[in-house]
Each structure stands twice: as C-alpha cells, then as structure tokens.
Short mmCIF file of C-alpha atoms in Angstrom, two decimals:
data_model
loop_
_atom_site.label_atom_id
_atom_site.label_comp_id
_atom_site.label_asym_id
_atom_site.label_seq_id
_atom_site.Cartn_x
_atom_site.Cartn_y
_atom_site.Cartn_z
CA MET K 494 91.84 53.42 -1.83
CA THR K 495 92.38 54.27 1.85
CA ASP K 496 89.66 55.43 4.17
CA SER K 497 91.20 58.91 4.43
CA ALA K 498 91.24 59.31 0.67
CA LEU K 499 87.66 58.34 0.45
CA ARG K 500 86.68 60.88 3.27
CA ALA K 501 88.56 63.63 1.47
CA LEU K 502 86.65 62.81 -1.81
CA ALA K 503 83.37 62.83 0.05
CA ASP K 504 84.17 66.24 1.69
CA ARG K 505 85.06 67.50 -1.68
CA PHE K 506 82.12 66.23 -3.86
CA GLY K 507 79.42 65.32 -1.30
CA THR K 508 77.58 62.20 -0.80
CA PRO K 509 76.26 59.85 -2.13
CA LEU K 510 79.39 59.33 -4.22
CA TYR K 511 80.71 56.69 -6.51
CA VAL K 512 84.42 56.43 -6.78
CA PHE K 513 86.27 54.17 -9.29
CA ASP K 514 90.12 53.84 -9.35
CA ASP K 515 90.86 53.60 -12.96
CA ARG K 516 94.46 52.89 -12.19
CA ALA K 517 93.44 49.56 -10.60
CA LEU K 518 91.27 48.75 -13.62
CA MET K 519 94.15 49.41 -16.01
CA GLN K 520 96.40 47.22 -13.92
CA ARG K 521 93.77 44.55 -13.99
CA VAL K 522 93.75 44.50 -17.76
CA ARG K 523 97.49 44.34 -18.06
CA TYR K 524 97.47 41.50 -15.57
CA LEU K 525 94.97 39.61 -17.80
CA ARG K 526 97.06 40.18 -20.83
CA GLU K 527 100.14 38.76 -19.10
CA ALA K 528 98.23 35.76 -17.70
CA LEU K 529 96.16 34.73 -20.89
CA PRO K 530 97.49 33.30 -24.13
CA ALA K 531 98.56 35.91 -26.68
CA ARG K 532 95.90 34.84 -29.09
CA VAL K 533 93.13 35.67 -26.75
CA GLY K 534 91.65 39.15 -27.10
CA ILE K 535 89.93 41.14 -24.25
CA CYS K 536 86.30 42.42 -24.78
CA PHE K 537 84.78 44.85 -22.21
CA ALA K 538 81.15 45.12 -21.86
CA ILE K 539 80.49 48.74 -21.33
CA LYS K 540 77.34 48.18 -19.38
CA ALA K 541 79.46 47.42 -16.44
CA ASN K 542 80.89 50.91 -16.17
CA PRO K 543 80.61 53.18 -19.30
CA PHE K 544 82.34 56.09 -17.63
CA VAL K 545 85.62 54.26 -17.61
CA LEU K 546 85.82 54.03 -21.39
CA PRO K 547 88.32 57.02 -21.86
CA ALA K 548 90.77 55.24 -19.83
CA LEU K 549 90.05 51.66 -20.73
CA GLU K 550 89.33 51.84 -24.45
CA PRO K 551 92.88 51.81 -25.67
CA LEU K 552 93.72 48.82 -23.56
CA VAL K 553 91.15 46.39 -24.73
CA ASP K 554 90.50 44.81 -28.16
CA ARG K 555 86.78 45.29 -28.26
CA LEU K 556 83.88 46.97 -26.58
CA GLU K 557 80.48 45.18 -26.34
CA VAL K 558 77.35 47.32 -26.46
CA CYS K 559 74.07 45.88 -25.52
CA SER K 560 71.53 48.67 -26.09
CA PRO K 561 71.08 51.65 -28.49
CA GLY K 562 72.04 53.95 -25.52
CA GLU K 563 75.32 52.15 -24.93
CA TYR K 564 76.00 52.38 -28.76
CA ARG K 565 75.38 56.25 -28.66
CA ILE K 566 77.91 56.50 -25.69
CA CYS K 567 80.68 54.83 -27.95
CA ARG K 568 79.71 57.18 -30.84
CA ALA K 569 79.91 60.19 -28.62
CA LEU K 570 83.33 59.16 -27.36
CA GLY K 571 84.58 58.46 -30.89
CA VAL K 572 85.19 54.70 -30.33
CA PRO K 573 86.03 53.24 -33.83
CA GLY K 574 83.07 51.38 -35.23
CA GLU K 575 85.34 48.37 -36.03
CA LYS K 576 86.09 48.06 -32.38
CA VAL K 577 82.35 47.62 -31.22
CA VAL K 578 80.65 44.38 -30.80
CA LEU K 579 76.90 45.12 -31.24
CA SER K 580 75.33 42.64 -29.03
CA GLY K 581 72.24 42.10 -26.80
CA VAL K 582 68.52 41.27 -27.30
CA ASN K 583 67.62 45.02 -27.79
CA LYS K 584 68.62 45.55 -31.35
CA ASP K 585 66.44 47.97 -33.33
CA GLU K 586 66.74 48.44 -36.95
CA PRO K 587 67.93 52.13 -36.75
CA THR K 588 70.79 51.29 -34.47
CA VAL K 589 71.87 48.33 -36.63
CA ASP K 590 71.67 50.48 -39.73
CA ASP K 591 73.48 53.35 -38.15
CA ALA K 592 76.35 50.93 -36.91
CA VAL K 593 76.65 49.27 -40.31
CA GLY K 594 76.14 52.27 -42.59
CA THR K 595 77.53 55.42 -41.04
CA ALA K 596 80.16 54.35 -38.51
CA GLY K 597 82.09 51.66 -40.20
CA VAL K 598 81.06 47.97 -40.01
CA PRO K 599 81.40 46.82 -36.38
CA SER K 600 83.90 44.17 -35.58
CA VAL K 601 80.95 41.84 -35.21
CA VAL K 602 77.17 41.84 -34.71
CA THR K 603 75.80 39.15 -32.52
CA VAL K 604 72.57 37.31 -33.57
CA GLU K 605 70.33 35.98 -30.61
CA SER K 606 67.21 35.02 -32.54
CA ALA K 607 65.79 34.12 -36.00
CA SER K 608 64.32 37.66 -36.20
CA GLN K 609 67.68 39.26 -35.36
CA LEU K 610 69.33 37.15 -38.21
CA ALA K 611 66.65 38.57 -40.62
CA LEU K 612 67.20 42.10 -39.29
CA VAL K 613 70.94 42.04 -39.80
CA ARG K 614 70.57 40.49 -43.26
CA ARG K 615 67.99 43.04 -44.28
CA VAL K 616 70.18 45.92 -43.20
CA ALA K 617 73.30 44.35 -44.82
CA ARG K 618 71.54 43.86 -48.22
CA ALA K 619 70.06 47.34 -48.13
CA ARG K 620 73.52 48.75 -47.52
CA GLY K 621 75.29 46.40 -49.99
CA LEU K 622 77.81 45.42 -47.30
CA ARG K 623 78.97 42.06 -45.85
CA VAL K 624 78.46 42.22 -42.07
CA PRO K 625 80.36 39.83 -39.70
CA VAL K 626 78.21 38.06 -37.22
CA LEU K 627 78.36 35.71 -34.27
CA LEU K 628 75.55 33.36 -33.31
CA ARG K 629 74.87 33.47 -29.62
CA LEU K 630 74.50 30.04 -28.01
CA SER K 631 72.12 30.08 -25.02
CA SER K 632 73.35 28.74 -21.73
CA GLY K 633 69.97 27.47 -20.83
CA ASN K 634 68.34 30.91 -20.03
CA GLN K 635 66.23 33.16 -22.18
CA PHE K 636 69.10 34.78 -23.99
CA GLY K 637 70.47 33.39 -27.38
CA LEU K 638 69.62 30.42 -29.60
CA ASP K 639 69.30 26.82 -28.35
CA ARG K 640 71.65 24.33 -30.10
CA ALA K 641 69.01 23.30 -32.72
CA ASP K 642 68.08 26.96 -33.49
CA LEU K 643 71.73 27.93 -33.71
CA GLU K 644 72.42 25.03 -36.19
CA ARG K 645 69.44 26.24 -38.34
CA ALA K 646 70.74 29.74 -38.28
CA ALA K 647 74.13 28.63 -39.23
CA ARG K 648 72.89 26.79 -42.24
CA GLU K 649 70.75 29.75 -43.20
CA ALA K 650 73.62 32.27 -42.88
CA THR K 651 76.37 30.23 -44.48
CA GLY K 652 76.88 31.25 -47.93
CA ASP K 653 74.94 34.48 -47.73
CA PRO K 654 76.80 37.08 -49.60
CA PHE K 655 75.81 39.78 -47.11
CA LEU K 656 76.61 37.85 -43.94
CA GLU K 657 80.16 36.81 -42.78
CA LEU K 658 79.48 34.06 -40.26
CA ARG K 659 82.45 34.30 -37.98
CA GLY K 660 81.50 31.85 -35.15
CA VAL K 661 79.66 31.74 -31.83
CA GLN K 662 79.16 33.82 -28.69
CA PHE K 663 78.62 32.11 -25.50
CA PHE K 664 78.08 33.68 -21.93
CA SER K 665 77.48 31.27 -18.99
CA GLY K 666 77.30 33.32 -15.81
CA THR K 667 79.75 34.96 -13.51
CA GLN K 668 81.97 34.18 -10.58
CA LYS K 669 82.99 30.65 -11.61
CA GLY K 670 85.71 29.41 -9.38
CA SER K 671 85.72 25.94 -10.96
CA VAL K 672 88.28 25.28 -13.51
CA ARG K 673 86.78 21.98 -14.37
CA ARG K 674 83.53 23.78 -15.30
CA ILE K 675 85.34 26.21 -17.66
CA ARG K 676 87.20 23.39 -19.24
CA ARG K 677 83.90 21.60 -19.87
CA GLU K 678 82.47 24.69 -21.42
CA VAL K 679 85.41 25.22 -23.67
CA ALA K 680 85.33 21.48 -24.64
CA ARG K 681 81.62 21.75 -25.68
CA LEU K 682 82.29 24.95 -27.72
CA GLY K 683 85.11 22.90 -29.54
CA GLU K 684 82.57 20.08 -30.08
CA LEU K 685 80.00 22.60 -31.52
CA ALA K 686 82.64 24.09 -33.88
CA CYS K 687 83.27 20.53 -35.32
CA GLU K 688 79.49 19.96 -35.70
CA LEU K 689 79.05 23.28 -37.53
CA ARG K 690 81.96 22.49 -39.81
CA ASP K 691 80.70 19.04 -40.63
CA GLY K 692 76.93 19.97 -40.84
CA CYS K 693 77.10 23.47 -42.36
CA GLY K 694 80.58 23.89 -43.76
CA LEU K 695 81.35 26.61 -41.41
CA GLU K 696 84.95 26.99 -40.14
CA THR K 697 84.61 28.81 -36.85
CA ALA K 698 87.02 31.69 -36.97
CA GLU K 699 86.40 33.06 -33.46
CA VAL K 700 84.46 32.36 -30.27
CA GLU K 701 83.43 35.14 -28.01
CA TYR K 702 83.36 33.45 -24.42
CA GLY K 703 82.27 34.97 -21.27
CA PRO K 704 83.50 32.56 -18.69
CA GLY K 705 82.65 34.49 -15.60
CA LEU K 706 86.11 34.50 -13.98
CA PRO K 707 85.93 35.01 -10.17
CA ALA K 708 86.54 38.53 -8.68
CA GLU K 709 86.96 39.33 -5.00
CA TYR K 710 84.43 42.12 -4.01
CA PHE K 711 85.20 42.59 -0.35
CA ASP K 712 88.47 41.13 0.71
CA ASP K 713 91.84 42.05 -0.73
CA PRO K 714 92.58 39.97 -3.93
CA ASP K 715 95.31 37.33 -3.86
CA PRO K 716 97.27 38.04 -7.08
CA ALA K 717 99.18 34.72 -6.81
CA ALA K 718 95.92 32.61 -6.44
CA GLU K 719 94.33 34.49 -9.33
CA ARG K 720 97.36 33.74 -11.45
CA ALA K 721 97.46 30.13 -10.55
CA PHE K 722 93.76 29.91 -11.51
CA LEU K 723 94.24 31.46 -14.95
CA GLU K 724 97.33 29.54 -15.71
CA SER K 725 95.42 26.23 -14.87
CA LEU K 726 92.68 26.87 -17.50
#
C-alpha cells in the first residue's frame, strides 16, 4: 500500500491502526499453489491473523487452530469442522469433545503428548467415533513428542478402533533460507515414515510440515527469487 493510502486510512479510522491487504494475501496463496506440487495442500494457522479468515478460508485446504479461543472463532465464522486441524498444547476435553461430537470430526487432531493421546482416545470412545490423528514430532523444543515417545505413541495408537493414525506433524521454525536444511528435514521425515511402517505397521498417509519458508518483511519481495527457491526444493 502507498503512503498516501495509509494516511487516508489513518485520517478515516484514527491511530493506532492495523491495515492488512487481503488482496496481497490471496495473491500469495495463489502463488504458492502454482509453485508447489499439486499433491501439496496448504494449511493456514489462524493465530497469525484470524481476521483474514473470511477472505482466506475458501483458498486453503485446512485451517489450524491452537487454542479453544481460535476454535470458537472458526465456529462463529461457520468454518466446516472437516477443514479444521485441532492442534496445539492447549487442548482441553470440552473443546476436543465439541470438535468431535457436535461440529463434525475435524480433518485431523494432533497429539503432542501421551496425555493428549489418552484425551483424544477417551473422547473418541465416548462418542463412538473414529478420530483421525497426527503425532507431532518435536524439533528439539518443548513442543511435541521426541522420537522415542512418538514411536511408543504410534504403537499404542495403531490398531485402536477409535483412532485413525494418519501420520506425523513437524514444525521446525521460521524464516529458513536454506534449501539444504529443508531437504534434510524432508529426508528425515521419510526415514521416520519407513521406521514407523517397519516397527509399528503404520503406513504414513500424510505429513503436516511447517518448513518456515522465508518471507521479506521490509523490502519489496523478489517474485523471481522466491519462485526459484520453491522450485529448488
């Protein structure tokens, strides 16, 4: 947006004022669609900017919610339950029960600990439903399961009639400008999928991967450089 456009908005609405150009956001989503393989879906974490949901929701495959408050925003906006990824460490039983029982089963519920696995299983059994889950692999921080705990959770969940173990979720930070690092992470996820198949009988159907692609905050983006980066992955 130009300086004159921003000044006009400030005069109209006052300051402080937060302005978001949803046209640029929608263009960005379309750009990613064109640059990424057709089999790759796009999931938007609504904690980034929940107020863009009315414009963005039709353009993405899934919306990730990480708190009961974010889930309530999706409900209020009429987001289909099957489009929601119920994620995050702050999962309480009422929210999981509501998501599973009254709004249609979410596209997937992530599991970040042994207690969350027990919570999702408990709700699924009480509802008599089979709930799709992803096990979150920690990137070395406090979020998710380490490799050993993830394998234990996979063995526990495989074969459970109320859990549909779909695969793995892995977020590893933001602003990665290294193609080599992203390739290493994807290769490790492939190795993990093979280990889960051989050790647990799990055929990984999907991986939700947050690679932290680089984004320019202050200078004008270079579309040619961005496209070359994506196509080199």
